[in-house]
Amino acid sequence: DAGVTQSPTHLIKTRGQQVTLRCSPKSGHDTVSWYQQALGQGPQFIFQYYEEEERQRGNFPDRFSGHQFPNYSSELNVNALLLGDSALYLCASSLVGGGLGNYGYTFGSGTRLTVV
Amino acid sequence: GIQVEQSPPDLILQEGANSTLRCNFSDSVNNLQWFHQNPWGQLINLFYIPSGTKQNGRLSATTVATERYSLLYISSSQTTDSGVYFCAGPDYKLSFGAGTTVTVRA
């Protein structure tokens, strides 16, 4: 049973460019959340997608956008990259309504984005 | 938003030692979780513990919801326990603490 798959694992981009990160959720999960983790810090919630719509959003600018496809996979897009966008981007999948508030998150290993 | 404080920030242990990690929340948390991040970056869910005590092998966790804190206990630590431990809540929009970096030396 495959867990959460993220691609690519590493990426180097130049300031001002655009980037797309991809996530395939765990089999049976229907919800995908994205987190940004800067070096030495805890992950920060970017947004969550359910039924192909953005359900909730954290404190991130509009340069960060996403999409969820009918097969529940998701993309995170970041436009006009800044040096400060360098971070580990984590995807987590879960099942809406799964078990008494235990959302049963499964995290991927992340995509490490470096902006130069 | 909710504030999450973890202590200590760093912990160095000799193999076989026991330790306690603490997590304080600024507000009530209904869905407190503990995670372990391995050196490759993957977050592994250790406990879902909104209240009470749970045990899983050498790890156990206790949450006192009324006092807004949770404790993670590591007993007989092993080198494979090294990594960063995070607590998070309050619901599906997880707020993480800054983590406790644990280094277990052989």
Coordinates of C-alpha atoms in Angstrom, one line a residue:
Chain A
D1 CA 0.0 0.0 0.0
A2 CA 1.8 3.1 -1.2
G3 CA 2.0 6.0 1.1
V4 CA 2.1 9.7 0.0
T5 CA 4.3 10.3 -3.0
Q6 CA 5.9 13.6 -3.8
S7 CA 7.8 14.8 -6.8
P8 CA 10.4 15.9 -7.4
T9 CA 12.5 15.3 -4.3
H10 CA 14.8 18.2 -4.9
L11 CA 14.5 21.3 -7.1
I12 CA 16.6 24.4 -7.7
K13 CA 14.9 27.5 -9.2
T14 CA 15.9 31.1 -9.9
R15 CA 14.3 34.1 -8.3
G16 CA 11.2 35.1 -10.2
Q17 CA 10.6 31.7 -11.8
Q18 CA 7.5 29.6 -11.2
V19 CA 7.5 26.0 -9.8
T20 CA 5.0 23.2 -9.6
L21 CA 5.2 20.5 -7.0
R22 CA 3.2 17.3 -7.1
C23 CA 1.6 15.0 -4.6
S24 CA -0.2 11.6 -4.8
P25 CA -2.1 10.8 -1.7
K26 CA -2.2 7.5 0.1
S27 CA -4.6 5.0 -1.3
G28 CA -8.1 5.6 0.1
H29 CA -7.4 9.2 1.2
D30 CA -9.4 12.0 -0.4
T31 CA -7.9 15.1 1.2
V32 CA -4.5 16.7 0.6
S33 CA -2.8 19.4 2.7
W34 CA 0.4 21.3 1.9
Y35 CA 2.9 22.5 4.4
Q36 CA 6.0 24.7 4.1
Q37 CA 8.9 23.9 6.5
A38 CA 11.8 26.3 6.6
L39 CA 15.1 25.1 7.9
G40 CA 15.0 24.6 11.7
Q41 CA 11.3 25.4 12.0
G42 CA 8.1 23.4 12.3
P43 CA 5.9 23.0 9.2
Q44 CA 3.4 25.8 8.4
F45 CA 0.0 25.1 6.9
I46 CA -0.4 26.4 3.4
F47 CA -3.8 25.1 2.3
Q48 CA -6.0 22.0 2.1
Y49 CA -7.9 20.6 -0.8
Y50 CA -11.0 18.4 -0.7
E51 CA -13.4 17.6 -3.5
E52 CA -11.1 19.6 -5.9
E53 CA -11.6 22.8 -3.9
E54 CA -9.5 24.7 -1.5
R55 CA -11.1 24.1 1.8
Q56 CA -8.9 26.1 4.1
R57 CA -5.9 28.4 3.7
G58 CA -3.0 29.5 6.0
N59 CA -1.3 32.8 6.0
F60 CA 0.4 32.6 2.6
P61 CA 0.2 35.1 -0.3
D62 CA -1.7 34.5 -3.5
R63 CA 1.6 33.5 -5.2
F64 CA 0.9 30.1 -3.6
S65 CA -1.9 28.3 -5.4
G66 CA -3.0 24.7 -5.8
H67 CA -5.1 22.2 -7.5
Q68 CA -6.7 18.9 -6.8
F69 CA -7.5 16.4 -9.5
P70 CA -10.4 13.9 -9.7
N71 CA -8.0 11.2 -8.7
Y72 CA -7.3 13.2 -5.5
S73 CA -3.7 14.0 -6.5
S74 CA -2.6 17.6 -6.0
E75 CA -0.3 20.2 -7.2
L76 CA 1.2 23.2 -5.4
N77 CA 2.2 26.1 -7.6
V78 CA 4.4 29.0 -6.5
N79 CA 4.8 32.0 -8.8
A80 CA 7.4 34.8 -8.7
L81 CA 9.8 32.8 -6.5
L82 CA 11.6 34.6 -3.7
L83 CA 14.7 33.5 -1.9
G84 CA 12.5 33.1 1.2
D85 CA 10.5 30.4 -0.5
S86 CA 13.4 28.0 -0.1
A87 CA 12.1 25.3 2.1
L88 CA 10.9 21.7 2.4
Y89 CA 7.4 21.4 1.1
L90 CA 5.4 18.6 2.6
C91 CA 2.2 17.1 1.4
A92 CA -0.1 15.2 3.8
S93 CA -3.1 13.2 2.9
S94 CA -6.1 12.2 5.0
L95 CA -9.6 10.9 4.9
V96 CA -12.3 13.5 5.6
G97 CA -14.3 12.4 8.6
G98 CA -12.0 9.6 9.3
G99 CA -12.4 8.5 12.9
L100 CA -13.5 10.7 15.7
G101 CA -11.3 13.7 14.9
N102 CA -8.2 11.7 14.2
Y103 CA -7.5 12.8 10.7
G104 CA -5.0 10.1 10.3
Y105 CA -2.5 12.2 8.5
T106 CA 0.1 10.5 6.3
F107 CA 3.0 12.8 5.2
G108 CA 5.2 12.4 2.2
S109 CA 9.0 12.9 2.4
G110 CA 8.7 16.3 0.8
T111 CA 10.2 18.3 -2.0
R112 CA 13.2 20.4 -1.1
L113 CA 13.1 23.7 -3.0
T114 CA 16.1 25.9 -3.3
V115 CA 15.7 29.4 -4.8
V116 CA 18.9 31.0 -5.9
Chain B
G1 CA -3.9 31.4 15.7
I2 CA -3.0 28.9 18.3
Q3 CA 0.6 29.1 19.7
V4 CA 2.5 25.9 20.3
E5 CA 5.6 25.9 22.5
Q6 CA 7.9 22.9 22.8
S7 CA 10.7 22.2 25.3
P8 CA 13.5 21.6 25.4
P9 CA 14.6 22.7 22.0
D10 CA 17.5 20.3 22.0
L11 CA 18.1 17.0 23.8
I12 CA 21.3 14.9 23.8
L13 CA 20.9 11.4 25.3
Q14 CA 23.1 8.4 25.9
E15 CA 21.6 5.2 24.5
G16 CA 19.4 3.6 27.1
A17 CA 18.5 6.9 28.8
N18 CA 14.9 8.1 29.4
S19 CA 13.6 11.5 28.6
T20 CA 10.5 13.7 28.6
L21 CA 9.5 16.2 25.9
R22 CA 6.8 18.9 26.7
C23 CA 4.3 20.7 24.5
N24 CA 2.3 23.7 25.7
F25 CA -0.7 25.2 23.8
S26 CA -2.1 28.7 24.0
D27 CA -5.6 27.5 23.7
S28 CA -7.6 24.2 24.0
V29 CA -6.6 21.5 21.5
N30 CA -9.1 18.8 20.5
N31 CA -6.8 16.8 18.3
L32 CA -3.3 16.9 19.6
Q33 CA -0.8 14.8 17.7
W34 CA 2.9 13.9 18.1
F35 CA 5.1 13.4 15.1
H36 CA 8.7 12.3 14.6
Q37 CA 10.6 13.7 11.6
N38 CA 13.4 11.4 10.5
P39 CA 16.6 12.7 9.0
W40 CA 15.1 12.3 5.5
G41 CA 12.4 14.7 6.3
Q42 CA 9.4 12.4 6.6
L43 CA 6.9 13.1 9.4
I44 CA 5.7 10.0 11.1
N45 CA 2.5 10.2 13.2
L46 CA 3.4 8.8 16.7
F47 CA 0.2 9.5 18.7
Y48 CA -3.2 11.0 18.3
I49 CA -3.9 12.0 21.9
P50 CA -6.5 14.6 22.7
S51 CA -6.5 13.6 26.4
G52 CA -5.3 10.8 28.7
T53 CA -2.3 8.5 28.2
K54 CA -1.3 6.2 25.4
Q55 CA 1.7 3.9 25.0
N56 CA 3.4 2.4 22.0
G57 CA 6.4 0.3 22.8
R58 CA 9.1 2.5 24.4
L59 CA 7.1 5.7 23.7
S60 CA 4.2 7.0 25.6
A61 CA 2.3 10.3 25.7
T62 CA 0.1 12.0 28.2
T63 CA -2.2 15.0 27.5
V64 CA -3.8 17.1 30.2
A65 CA -6.3 19.0 28.1
T66 CA -7.6 21.2 30.9
E67 CA -4.1 22.5 31.5
R68 CA -3.2 22.7 27.7
Y69 CA -0.1 20.6 27.7
S70 CA 1.1 17.3 26.5
L71 CA 4.2 15.2 27.4
L72 CA 6.0 12.6 25.3
Y73 CA 8.2 10.0 27.1
I74 CA 11.0 8.1 25.5
S75 CA 12.3 5.2 27.5
S76 CA 15.4 3.2 27.0
S77 CA 16.3 5.5 24.1
Q78 CA 18.0 4.0 20.9
T79 CA 20.0 5.7 18.2
T80 CA 17.0 5.3 15.9
D81 CA 15.0 7.6 18.1
S82 CA 17.1 10.5 16.9
G83 CA 15.3 13.2 14.9
V84 CA 13.0 16.0 15.5
Y85 CA 9.8 15.6 17.5
F86 CA 6.8 17.8 16.9
C87 CA 3.5 18.3 18.6
A88 CA 0.6 19.8 16.6
G89 CA -3.0 20.7 16.8
P90 CA -5.8 21.8 17.1
D91 CA -7.6 20.3 14.2
Y92 CA -7.1 19.4 10.5
K93 CA -5.3 22.7 10.1
L94 CA -2.3 21.6 12.1
S95 CA -0.2 24.2 13.9
F96 CA 3.2 22.8 14.7
G97 CA 5.7 23.8 17.4
A98 CA 9.3 24.4 16.6
G99 CA 10.2 20.9 17.6
T100 CA 12.6 19.2 19.9
T101 CA 15.8 17.9 18.3
V102 CA 16.8 14.6 19.9
T103 CA 20.2 13.1 19.4
V104 CA 20.8 9.7 20.9
R105 CA 24.5 8.7 21.1
A106 CA 25.7 5.1 21.2

